[in-house]
mmCIF file of C-alpha atoms in Angstrom:
data_model
loop_
_atom_site.group_PDB
_atom_site.id
_atom_site.type_symbol
_atom_site.label_atom_id
_atom_site.label_comp_id
_atom_site.label_asym_id
_atom_site.label_seq_id
_atom_site.Cartn_x
_atom_site.Cartn_y
_atom_site.Cartn_z
ATOM 1 C CA MET C 1 -13.447 -0.317 1.678
ATOM 2 C CA ILE C 2 -9.686 -0.926 2.129
ATOM 3 C CA LYS C 3 -7.480 -2.124 -0.906
ATOM 4 C CA PHE C 4 -6.014 -4.842 -1.185
ATOM 5 C CA LEU C 5 -3.217 -2.796 -2.090
ATOM 6 C CA ASP C 6 -3.181 1.007 -3.362
ATOM 7 C CA LEU C 7 -1.097 1.439 -6.300
ATOM 8 C CA HIS C 8 -2.190 5.402 -6.935
ATOM 9 C CA LYS C 9 -1.085 5.992 -3.435
ATOM 10 C CA ILE C 10 2.164 3.901 -2.908
ATOM 11 C CA ASN C 11 3.847 6.528 -6.374
ATOM 12 C CA GLU C 12 1.882 9.487 -5.820
ATOM 13 C CA ARG C 13 4.581 9.343 -2.804
ATOM 14 C CA TYR C 14 7.330 10.071 -5.057
ATOM 15 C CA ARG C 15 5.528 11.624 -8.110
ATOM 16 C CA ASP C 16 8.046 14.988 -7.891
ATOM 17 C CA LYS C 17 10.688 12.527 -8.393
ATOM 18 C CA LEU C 18 9.477 10.696 -11.464
ATOM 19 C CA ASP C 19 8.224 13.225 -12.784
ATOM 20 C CA SER C 20 11.497 14.348 -13.198
ATOM 21 C CA ARG C 21 12.745 11.385 -13.919
ATOM 22 C CA ILE C 22 10.200 10.612 -16.858
ATOM 23 C CA LYS C 23 10.905 14.348 -18.298
ATOM 24 C CA GLU C 24 14.646 13.224 -18.434
ATOM 25 C CA ILE C 25 14.448 10.469 -20.487
ATOM 26 C CA LEU C 26 11.934 12.125 -22.663
ATOM 27 C CA ASP C 27 14.324 14.580 -23.673
ATOM 28 C CA SER C 28 16.639 12.226 -24.155
ATOM 29 C CA GLY C 29 15.516 11.200 -26.764
ATOM 30 C CA TRP C 30 17.143 7.642 -25.734
ATOM 31 C CA TYR C 31 14.425 4.740 -24.430
ATOM 32 C CA LEU C 32 16.474 1.274 -25.237
ATOM 33 C CA GLN C 33 19.353 0.224 -23.806
ATOM 34 C CA GLY C 34 20.718 3.490 -22.449
ATOM 35 C CA LYS C 35 21.797 5.429 -19.190
ATOM 36 C CA GLN C 36 18.531 4.548 -17.344
ATOM 37 C CA ASN C 37 19.458 0.927 -17.479
ATOM 38 C CA GLU C 38 23.157 1.552 -17.030
ATOM 39 C CA GLU C 39 22.487 3.306 -13.409
ATOM 40 C CA PHE C 40 18.850 0.427 -12.094
ATOM 41 C CA SER C 41 21.587 -2.104 -13.142
ATOM 42 C CA LYS C 42 24.162 -1.057 -11.054
ATOM 43 C CA HIS C 43 22.107 0.238 -8.452
ATOM 44 C CA PHE C 44 19.721 -3.017 -7.797
ATOM 45 C CA ALA C 45 23.357 -5.089 -8.024
ATOM 46 C CA GLU C 46 24.669 -2.855 -5.747
ATOM 47 C CA PHE C 47 21.403 -3.594 -3.321
ATOM 48 C CA CYS C 48 21.079 -7.239 -3.719
ATOM 49 C CA GLY C 49 24.849 -7.561 -3.321
ATOM 50 C CA THR C 50 26.205 -9.124 -6.492
ATOM 51 C CA LYS C 51 28.446 -8.444 -9.358
ATOM 52 C CA TYR C 52 26.352 -7.582 -12.639
ATOM 53 C CA ALA C 53 22.193 -7.069 -12.610
ATOM 54 C CA LEU C 54 20.663 -7.394 -15.924
ATOM 55 C CA GLY C 55 17.118 -5.994 -16.685
ATOM 56 C CA VAL C 56 14.594 -7.664 -18.584
ATOM 57 C CA ALA C 57 11.048 -7.236 -19.824
ATOM 58 C CA ASN C 58 9.351 -8.873 -17.469
ATOM 59 C CA GLY C 59 10.099 -12.053 -14.599
ATOM 60 C CA LEU C 60 8.924 -15.333 -16.402
ATOM 61 C CA ASP C 61 11.572 -13.906 -19.562
ATOM 62 C CA ALA C 62 13.989 -13.487 -16.343
ATOM 63 C CA LEU C 63 13.549 -17.164 -15.494
ATOM 64 C CA ASN C 64 13.351 -18.354 -18.681
ATOM 65 C CA LEU C 65 16.709 -16.521 -20.202
ATOM 66 C CA ILE C 66 18.731 -17.760 -17.645
ATOM 67 C CA ILE C 67 17.918 -21.431 -17.763
ATOM 68 C CA LYS C 68 18.513 -20.844 -21.939
ATOM 69 C CA ALA C 69 22.262 -19.322 -21.070
ATOM 70 C CA TYR C 70 23.146 -22.858 -18.793
ATOM 71 C CA GLY C 71 21.895 -24.519 -22.350
ATOM 72 C CA PHE C 72 19.615 -27.226 -20.127
ATOM 73 C CA GLY C 73 16.618 -28.735 -22.306
ATOM 74 C CA PRO C 74 14.598 -31.168 -23.419
ATOM 75 C CA GLY C 75 15.319 -34.564 -20.953
ATOM 76 C CA ASP C 76 16.560 -32.297 -18.058
ATOM 77 C CA GLU C 77 14.621 -31.865 -14.969
ATOM 78 C CA ILE C 78 14.693 -28.717 -13.272
ATOM 79 C CA ILE C 79 13.601 -29.020 -9.329
ATOM 80 C CA VAL C 80 10.686 -27.115 -8.702
ATOM 81 C CA PRO C 81 7.982 -26.427 -5.383
ATOM 82 C CA ALA C 82 4.977 -26.921 -6.630
ATOM 83 C CA ASN C 83 2.637 -24.632 -5.026
ATOM 84 C CA THR C 84 4.350 -21.754 -6.823
ATOM 85 C CA TYR C 85 2.689 -19.090 -9.441
ATOM 86 C CA ILE C 86 2.784 -21.195 -12.593
ATOM 87 C CA ALA C 87 5.101 -18.667 -14.043
ATOM 88 C CA THR C 88 8.089 -20.753 -12.134
ATOM 89 C CA ILE C 89 7.652 -23.384 -14.467
ATOM 90 C CA LEU C 90 6.078 -22.258 -17.323
ATOM 91 C CA ALA C 91 10.429 -20.927 -18.071
ATOM 92 C CA ILE C 92 11.204 -24.108 -17.389
ATOM 93 C CA SER C 93 8.590 -25.956 -19.556
ATOM 94 C CA GLU C 94 9.289 -23.899 -22.180
ATOM 95 C CA ASN C 95 12.820 -24.665 -22.622
ATOM 96 C CA GLY C 96 12.121 -28.669 -23.185
ATOM 97 C CA CYS C 97 12.697 -29.221 -19.321
ATOM 98 C CA THR C 98 10.300 -31.775 -17.022
ATOM 99 C CA PRO C 99 9.869 -30.198 -13.737
ATOM 100 C CA VAL C 100 10.155 -31.698 -11.158
ATOM 101 C CA LEU C 101 7.293 -31.215 -8.430
ATOM 102 C CA ILE C 102 8.877 -30.412 -4.865
ATOM 103 C CA GLU C 103 5.893 -30.180 -1.668
ATOM 104 C CA PRO C 104 6.475 -27.150 0.086
ATOM 105 C CA ASP C 105 7.255 -27.525 3.849
ATOM 106 C CA ILE C 106 2.838 -26.258 5.529
ATOM 107 C CA ASN C 107 4.967 -23.724 7.548
ATOM 108 C CA THR C 108 6.192 -21.625 5.466
ATOM 109 C CA TYR C 109 4.929 -22.325 1.888
ATOM 110 C CA ASN C 110 8.296 -22.619 0.592
ATOM 111 C CA ILE C 111 10.108 -25.748 -1.070
ATOM 112 C CA ASN C 112 10.758 -28.622 1.724
ATOM 113 C CA PRO C 113 14.253 -29.001 0.999
ATOM 114 C CA ARG C 114 14.042 -32.225 3.063
ATOM 115 C CA LEU C 115 12.138 -33.942 -0.366
ATOM 116 C CA ILE C 116 14.224 -33.176 -2.362
ATOM 117 C CA GLU C 117 17.115 -35.518 -2.599
ATOM 118 C CA GLU C 118 14.629 -38.146 -2.959
ATOM 119 C CA LYS C 119 13.969 -36.841 -6.705
ATOM 120 C CA ILE C 120 17.271 -36.024 -7.689
ATOM 121 C CA THR C 121 18.057 -38.510 -10.707
ATOM 122 C CA PRO C 122 21.171 -38.095 -13.427
ATOM 123 C CA ARG C 123 18.944 -35.585 -15.892
ATOM 124 C CA THR C 124 18.465 -33.223 -13.264
ATOM 125 C CA LYS C 125 20.221 -30.187 -14.199
ATOM 126 C CA ALA C 126 19.263 -27.702 -11.323
ATOM 127 C CA ILE C 127 17.386 -27.084 -7.990
ATOM 128 C CA MET C 128 14.388 -23.677 -8.798
ATOM 129 C CA VAL C 129 13.980 -21.994 -5.769
ATOM 130 C CA VAL C 130 11.174 -19.479 -5.114
ATOM 131 C CA HIS C 131 11.201 -17.211 -1.872
ATOM 132 C CA LEU C 132 7.678 -17.548 -2.238
ATOM 133 C CA TYR C 133 4.833 -14.581 -0.980
ATOM 134 C CA GLY C 134 7.944 -12.638 0.425
ATOM 135 C CA GLN C 135 10.192 -15.385 2.505
ATOM 136 C CA ALA C 136 13.299 -16.322 1.801
ATOM 137 C CA VAL C 137 14.403 -20.360 1.046
ATOM 138 C CA GLN C 138 16.408 -21.945 3.928
ATOM 139 C CA MET C 139 19.042 -22.718 1.233
ATOM 140 C CA GLN C 140 21.464 -23.909 3.453
ATOM 141 C CA GLU C 141 20.187 -27.679 2.704
ATOM 142 C CA ILE C 142 19.842 -26.461 -1.081
ATOM 143 C CA TRP C 143 23.838 -25.595 -1.348
ATOM 144 C CA ASN C 144 24.534 -28.814 0.257
ATOM 145 C CA LEU C 145 22.710 -30.467 -2.150
ATOM 146 C CA ALA C 146 23.403 -28.325 -5.065
ATOM 147 C CA LYS C 147 27.183 -29.069 -4.427
ATOM 148 C CA LYS C 148 26.573 -32.647 -3.409
ATOM 149 C CA TYR C 149 25.121 -33.825 -6.899
ATOM 150 C CA ASN C 150 27.090 -31.108 -9.015
ATOM 151 C CA LEU C 151 23.672 -28.821 -9.989
ATOM 152 C CA LYS C 152 23.212 -25.226 -10.654
ATOM 153 C CA VAL C 153 20.474 -22.863 -8.312
ATOM 154 C CA ILE C 154 18.427 -21.037 -9.484
ATOM 155 C CA GLU C 155 16.296 -18.548 -7.691
ATOM 156 C CA ASP C 156 13.216 -17.118 -7.905
ATOM 157 C CA ALA C 157 13.010 -14.345 -6.398
ATOM 158 C CA ALA C 158 10.103 -12.042 -7.695
ATOM 159 C CA GLN C 159 8.077 -11.694 -5.014
ATOM 160 C CA ALA C 160 11.179 -11.141 -2.409
ATOM 161 C CA HIS C 161 13.005 -8.031 -2.927
ATOM 162 C CA GLY C 162 15.774 -7.352 -0.439
ATOM 163 C CA ALA C 163 14.708 -10.817 1.727
ATOM 164 C CA GLU C 164 17.499 -12.024 3.429
ATOM 165 C CA TYR C 165 19.611 -15.743 5.204
ATOM 166 C CA GLN C 166 22.566 -15.749 6.801
ATOM 167 C CA GLY C 167 23.036 -11.532 6.078
ATOM 168 C CA HIS C 168 22.446 -11.706 2.441
ATOM 169 C CA ARG C 169 19.449 -11.050 -0.159
ATOM 170 C CA THR C 170 17.427 -13.077 -2.597
ATOM 171 C CA GLY C 171 19.256 -12.127 -5.939
ATOM 172 C CA ASN C 172 22.877 -13.232 -4.100
ATOM 173 C CA LEU C 173 22.069 -16.704 -3.142
ATOM 174 C CA GLY C 174 22.090 -19.054 -6.457
ATOM 175 C CA ASP C 175 23.898 -19.006 -8.876
ATOM 176 C CA ALA C 176 21.108 -16.945 -10.904
ATOM 177 C CA ALA C 177 18.048 -15.295 -10.032
ATOM 178 C CA GLY C 178 15.067 -14.380 -11.890
ATOM 179 C CA PHE C 179 13.145 -10.951 -10.550
ATOM 180 C CA SER C 180 9.946 -9.490 -11.499
ATOM 181 C CA PHE C 181 8.721 -5.574 -11.178
ATOM 182 C CA TYR C 182 5.194 -6.493 -12.075
ATOM 183 C CA PRO C 183 4.382 -3.059 -10.560
ATOM 184 C CA GLY C 184 2.520 -5.067 -7.537
ATOM 185 C CA LYS C 185 5.639 -6.336 -6.297
ATOM 186 C CA ASN C 186 7.580 -4.750 -3.515
ATOM 187 C CA LEU C 187 9.565 -2.910 -6.573
ATOM 188 C CA GLY C 188 6.669 -2.432 -8.480
ATOM 189 C CA ALA C 189 7.278 -0.885 -12.478
ATOM 190 C CA MET C 190 4.381 0.900 -13.757
ATOM 191 C CA GLY C 191 4.182 -1.929 -16.414
ATOM 192 C CA ASP C 192 6.284 -5.305 -17.117
ATOM 193 C CA ALA C 193 10.175 -5.345 -16.135
ATOM 194 C CA GLY C 194 12.804 -7.892 -15.249
ATOM 195 C CA ALA C 195 15.810 -8.187 -14.279
ATOM 196 C CA VAL C 196 18.258 -11.361 -13.614
ATOM 197 C CA THR C 197 21.072 -11.628 -10.910
ATOM 198 C CA THR C 198 24.140 -12.428 -10.922
ATOM 199 C CA ASN C 199 28.099 -13.417 -9.876
ATOM 200 C CA ASP C 200 29.272 -15.324 -12.914
ATOM 201 C CA GLU C 201 30.532 -13.095 -15.480
ATOM 202 C CA ALA C 202 29.879 -15.372 -18.126
ATOM 203 C CA LEU C 203 26.376 -16.145 -17.920
ATOM 204 C CA TYR C 204 25.918 -12.315 -17.448
ATOM 205 C CA ASN C 205 26.796 -11.692 -20.703
ATOM 206 C CA LYS C 206 25.788 -14.644 -22.174
ATOM 207 C CA ILE C 207 22.028 -13.735 -21.257
ATOM 208 C CA LYS C 208 22.989 -10.063 -22.179
ATOM 209 C CA ALA C 209 23.731 -11.414 -25.386
ATOM 210 C CA ILE C 210 20.748 -13.777 -25.760
ATOM 211 C CA ALA C 211 18.739 -11.410 -24.746
ATOM 212 C CA ASN C 212 19.343 -8.931 -27.542
ATOM 213 C CA TYR C 213 18.270 -11.048 -30.109
ATOM 214 C CA GLY C 214 21.034 -13.009 -29.272
ATOM 215 C CA SER C 215 23.646 -10.323 -30.515
ATOM 216 C CA ASP C 216 27.209 -10.134 -28.910
ATOM 217 C CA ARG C 217 27.499 -6.165 -30.548
ATOM 218 C CA LYS C 218 25.209 -4.735 -33.223
ATOM 219 C CA TYR C 219 24.552 -6.935 -35.821
ATOM 220 C CA HIS C 220 26.600 -9.622 -35.322
ATOM 221 C CA HIS C 221 24.076 -12.680 -33.224
ATOM 222 C CA ILE C 222 25.890 -15.874 -31.687
ATOM 223 C CA TYR C 223 23.414 -16.541 -30.279
ATOM 224 C CA LYS C 224 19.562 -17.639 -31.167
ATOM 225 C CA GLY C 225 18.186 -15.198 -29.035
ATOM 226 C CA THR C 226 15.488 -13.833 -28.433
ATOM 227 C CA ASN C 227 13.692 -9.832 -27.643
ATOM 228 C CA SER C 228 13.526 -9.758 -23.929
ATOM 229 C CA ARG C 229 14.503 -5.681 -23.724
ATOM 230 C CA LEU C 230 13.961 -3.156 -20.229
ATOM 231 C CA ASP C 231 12.903 -0.199 -21.700
ATOM 232 C CA GLU C 232 14.841 3.087 -20.110
ATOM 233 C CA LEU C 233 11.765 4.578 -18.827
ATOM 234 C CA GLN C 234 11.010 1.512 -16.975
ATOM 235 C CA ALA C 235 14.597 0.933 -15.727
ATOM 236 C CA GLY C 236 14.204 5.458 -14.704
ATOM 237 C CA ILE C 237 10.712 4.320 -12.795
ATOM 238 C CA LEU C 238 12.234 1.031 -11.394
ATOM 239 C CA ASP C 239 15.661 3.713 -9.762
ATOM 240 C CA VAL C 240 14.076 6.002 -8.147
ATOM 241 C CA LYS C 241 11.866 3.725 -6.370
ATOM 242 C CA LEU C 242 14.028 1.826 -5.607
ATOM 243 C CA GLN C 243 15.490 4.218 -3.268
ATOM 244 C CA TYR C 244 12.499 3.747 -1.147
ATOM 245 C CA LEU C 245 12.566 0.014 -1.015
ATOM 246 C CA GLU C 246 14.222 -0.308 2.463
ATOM 247 C CA ASP C 247 11.874 1.265 4.316
ATOM 248 C CA ASP C 248 9.016 0.342 1.743
ATOM 249 C CA ASN C 249 9.601 -3.795 2.891
ATOM 250 C CA ASN C 250 10.617 -2.045 6.712
ATOM 251 C CA LYS C 251 6.927 -0.293 6.707
ATOM 252 C CA ARG C 252 5.368 -3.702 5.490
ATOM 253 C CA GLN C 253 7.318 -5.826 8.747
ATOM 254 C CA GLU C 254 5.797 -3.744 11.053
ATOM 255 C CA ILE C 255 2.661 -4.317 9.594
ATOM 256 C CA ALA C 256 2.649 -7.699 9.691
ATOM 257 C CA LYS C 257 4.615 -7.916 12.588
ATOM 258 C CA TYR C 258 1.092 -6.450 14.308
ATOM 259 C CA TYR C 259 -1.186 -9.049 12.767
ATOM 260 C CA ARG C 260 0.581 -11.931 13.826
ATOM 261 C CA GLU C 261 0.583 -10.466 16.927
ATOM 262 C CA HIS C 262 -2.865 -9.019 17.606
ATOM 263 C CA ILE C 263 -4.947 -11.785 14.835
ATOM 264 C CA LYS C 264 -6.218 -14.556 17.456
ATOM 265 C CA ASN C 265 -8.611 -16.063 15.604
ATOM 266 C CA PRO C 266 -8.683 -19.813 16.124
ATOM 267 C CA LEU C 267 -10.332 -20.545 13.028
ATOM 268 C CA ILE C 268 -6.845 -18.264 11.539
ATOM 269 C CA THR C 269 -3.779 -19.894 10.386
ATOM 270 C CA LEU C 270 -1.020 -17.572 11.007
ATOM 271 C CA PRO C 271 2.093 -17.573 8.561
ATOM 272 C CA GLN C 272 5.216 -18.279 9.843
ATOM 273 C CA THR C 273 8.702 -16.922 9.751
ATOM 274 C CA ASN C 274 12.321 -17.567 10.636
ATOM 275 C CA ASP C 275 13.523 -14.266 11.358
ATOM 276 C CA GLU C 276 12.134 -10.484 11.281
ATOM 277 C CA LYS C 277 14.628 -9.843 8.023
ATOM 278 C CA SER C 278 13.956 -13.652 6.130
ATOM 279 C CA HIS C 279 10.379 -12.019 4.489
ATOM 280 C CA VAL C 280 9.782 -8.505 3.685
ATOM 281 C CA TRP C 281 6.414 -9.463 3.246
ATOM 282 C CA HIS C 282 5.556 -8.713 -0.387
ATOM 283 C CA VAL C 283 1.942 -10.632 0.801
ATOM 284 C CA PHE C 284 0.462 -11.957 4.269
ATOM 285 C CA VAL C 285 -1.328 -15.155 3.882
ATOM 286 C CA ILE C 286 -2.976 -16.577 5.789
ATOM 287 C CA ARG C 287 -5.020 -20.100 6.099
ATOM 288 C CA VAL C 288 -9.014 -20.599 6.749
ATOM 289 C CA LYS C 289 -11.003 -24.276 6.376
ATOM 290 C CA GLU C 290 -13.890 -22.360 4.574
ATOM 291 C CA ARG C 291 -11.960 -19.511 2.411
ATOM 292 C CA GLU C 292 -15.244 -18.173 0.102
ATOM 293 C CA ARG C 293 -17.403 -17.431 3.184
ATOM 294 C CA PHE C 294 -14.248 -15.523 5.276
ATOM 295 C CA GLN C 295 -13.534 -13.577 2.011
ATOM 296 C CA GLN C 296 -17.408 -12.917 1.434
ATOM 297 C CA TYR C 297 -17.267 -11.449 5.146
ATOM 298 C CA LEU C 298 -14.420 -9.209 4.423
ATOM 299 C CA THR C 299 -15.647 -7.796 1.558
ATOM 300 C CA ASP C 300 -19.441 -7.187 2.895
ATOM 301 C CA ASN C 301 -16.657 -5.710 5.627
ATOM 302 C CA GLY C 302 -15.158 -3.842 3.335
ATOM 303 C CA ILE C 303 -11.775 -4.847 3.393
ATOM 304 C CA GLN C 304 -11.039 -5.634 -0.208
ATOM 305 C CA THR C 305 -8.806 -9.384 -0.061
ATOM 306 C CA VAL C 306 -7.017 -11.623 -2.670
ATOM 307 C CA ILE C 307 -6.080 -15.895 -3.340
ATOM 308 C CA HIS C 308 -3.199 -16.159 -4.222
ATOM 309 C CA TYR C 309 -3.581 -19.029 -5.358
ATOM 310 C CA PRO C 310 -6.510 -20.563 -6.379
ATOM 311 C CA THR C 311 -5.278 -23.404 -8.416
ATOM 312 C CA ALA C 312 -2.122 -25.726 -7.636
ATOM 313 C CA PRO C 313 -0.041 -25.685 -11.354
ATOM 314 C CA HIS C 314 -0.565 -29.548 -11.624
ATOM 315 C CA LYS C 315 -4.770 -29.148 -11.332
ATOM 316 C CA GLN C 316 -4.400 -26.363 -14.045
ATOM 317 C CA GLU C 317 -5.482 -27.338 -17.515
ATOM 318 C CA ALA C 318 -2.030 -26.390 -19.066
ATOM 319 C CA TYR C 319 -0.675 -29.017 -17.311
ATOM 320 C CA LYS C 320 -3.401 -31.681 -16.922
ATOM 321 C CA GLU C 321 -0.354 -34.026 -17.523
ATOM 322 C CA TYR C 322 0.527 -33.645 -13.819
ATOM 323 C CA SER C 323 -2.931 -33.608 -12.917
ATOM 324 C CA ALA C 324 -2.919 -37.718 -11.534
ATOM 325 C CA LEU C 325 0.164 -36.613 -9.384
ATOM 326 C CA SER C 326 -0.881 -36.687 -4.715
ATOM 327 C CA LEU C 327 0.260 -33.076 -3.989
ATOM 328 C CA PRO C 328 -2.318 -32.871 -0.745
ATOM 329 C CA ILE C 329 0.057 -30.086 0.895
ATOM 330 C CA THR C 330 0.237 -28.207 -2.207
ATOM 331 C CA GLU C 331 -4.230 -28.517 -2.270
ATOM 332 C CA GLN C 332 -4.081 -27.668 0.343
ATOM 333 C CA ILE C 333 -2.521 -24.590 0.722
ATOM 334 C CA HIS C 334 -3.877 -23.767 -2.438
ATOM 335 C CA ARG C 335 -7.239 -24.376 -1.319
ATOM 336 C CA GLU C 336 -6.813 -21.905 2.070
ATOM 337 C CA VAL C 337 -4.646 -19.715 1.228
ATOM 338 C CA ILE C 338 -5.644 -16.057 1.182
ATOM 339 C CA SER C 339 -3.829 -12.680 1.373
ATOM 340 C CA LEU C 340 -4.961 -9.406 3.860
ATOM 341 C CA PRO C 341 -3.994 -6.156 2.979
ATOM 342 C CA ILE C 342 -0.747 -4.993 3.412
ATOM 343 C CA SER C 343 1.473 -2.070 1.615
ATOM 344 C CA PRO C 344 3.947 0.595 2.731
ATOM 345 C CA VAL C 345 0.268 3.096 2.697
ATOM 346 C CA MET C 346 -1.525 1.536 4.558
ATOM 347 C CA THR C 347 -3.092 3.456 7.728
ATOM 348 C CA SER C 348 -2.692 2.427 11.236
ATOM 349 C CA GLU C 349 -6.108 2.580 11.178
ATOM 350 C CA GLU C 350 -6.325 0.809 8.329
ATOM 351 C CA VAL C 351 -4.648 -1.922 9.504
ATOM 352 C CA GLU C 352 -6.311 -2.103 12.785
ATOM 353 C CA THR C 353 -9.688 -2.694 11.226
ATOM 354 C CA VAL C 354 -8.556 -5.300 9.372
ATOM 355 C CA VAL C 355 -7.287 -6.951 12.638
ATOM 356 C CA ARG C 356 -10.769 -5.788 14.266
ATOM 357 C CA ILE C 357 -12.599 -7.668 11.191
ATOM 358 C CA VAL C 358 -11.028 -10.583 11.429
ATOM 359 C CA ASN C 359 -10.790 -11.311 14.644
ATOM 360 C CA GLU C 360 -15.167 -11.038 14.788
ATOM 361 C CA PHE C 361 -14.935 -13.798 12.314
ATOM 362 C CA ILE C 362 -17.469 -16.880 13.411
#
């Protein structure tokens, strides 16, 4: 079986360095808000090109904290792509805000900027973009709208560590960004983990306090905060793996290029990208109308796949108040997409096998 993602094999490459770092942390006796967090936050900010990065418990918390720190709440609207993973929308509704769902571009799967302006109202506070599947959103139109209507731009960069737009990396394309380091991400922890990046010092300090029980110093609480802190073990693991992220992204780009050049099956719709650096291929998503039959065919031929995602957020029971919305592009995407194996540890033989089997599907 060609695994969709072999996490053991991915992490085994760094075994010695990870063992050494974990031993260092265990020996230190310091497991929260210490040296590992300081080092990883510094290095991740440098990687993204931002002034600040703050490790938090997970990607959902990262987005939630940004919205909370801006003070957005009941009555406020946040524009968001309709075809995102549900966590993006959960962060909005958890703060009492109203998500305004926008259809994506059928070619890139990212939010369609041309559909945003008609949805902006006096209650709109922010545009939350999602760099879905690893591809950076084309931001220029987003920036123009944000400036015109005095809106914040929040990035959900959970799937796009290192993707670029106009020479800038995700995490540095808006006012603030939330990252997830779920184990399967391009930069994955060994458990839940996340981060916020920003160039806004005041926002950074506020988020840092809110994430630590609303405290700016020990036993002094200036906000009604929460507990969302990246532990030292995960920070140390991420700091080791960050050193290899660019190489891993390059390998993903090589595999994606091979897939796009060699998959010739007319039943398959291949993903499109704007340029090579804009996409880091967290997942390689194709579309096929007979998805269930296709997935079973691949399984029968020893290829593991995943569907990102089978049900659109507005069709989930959690958001049944949106179920009557007509979002045909979003619904088509969720009905047809399926993700092929892609990872920095795939062999050339495995990649070639995937292409051959996909091409033989009839």
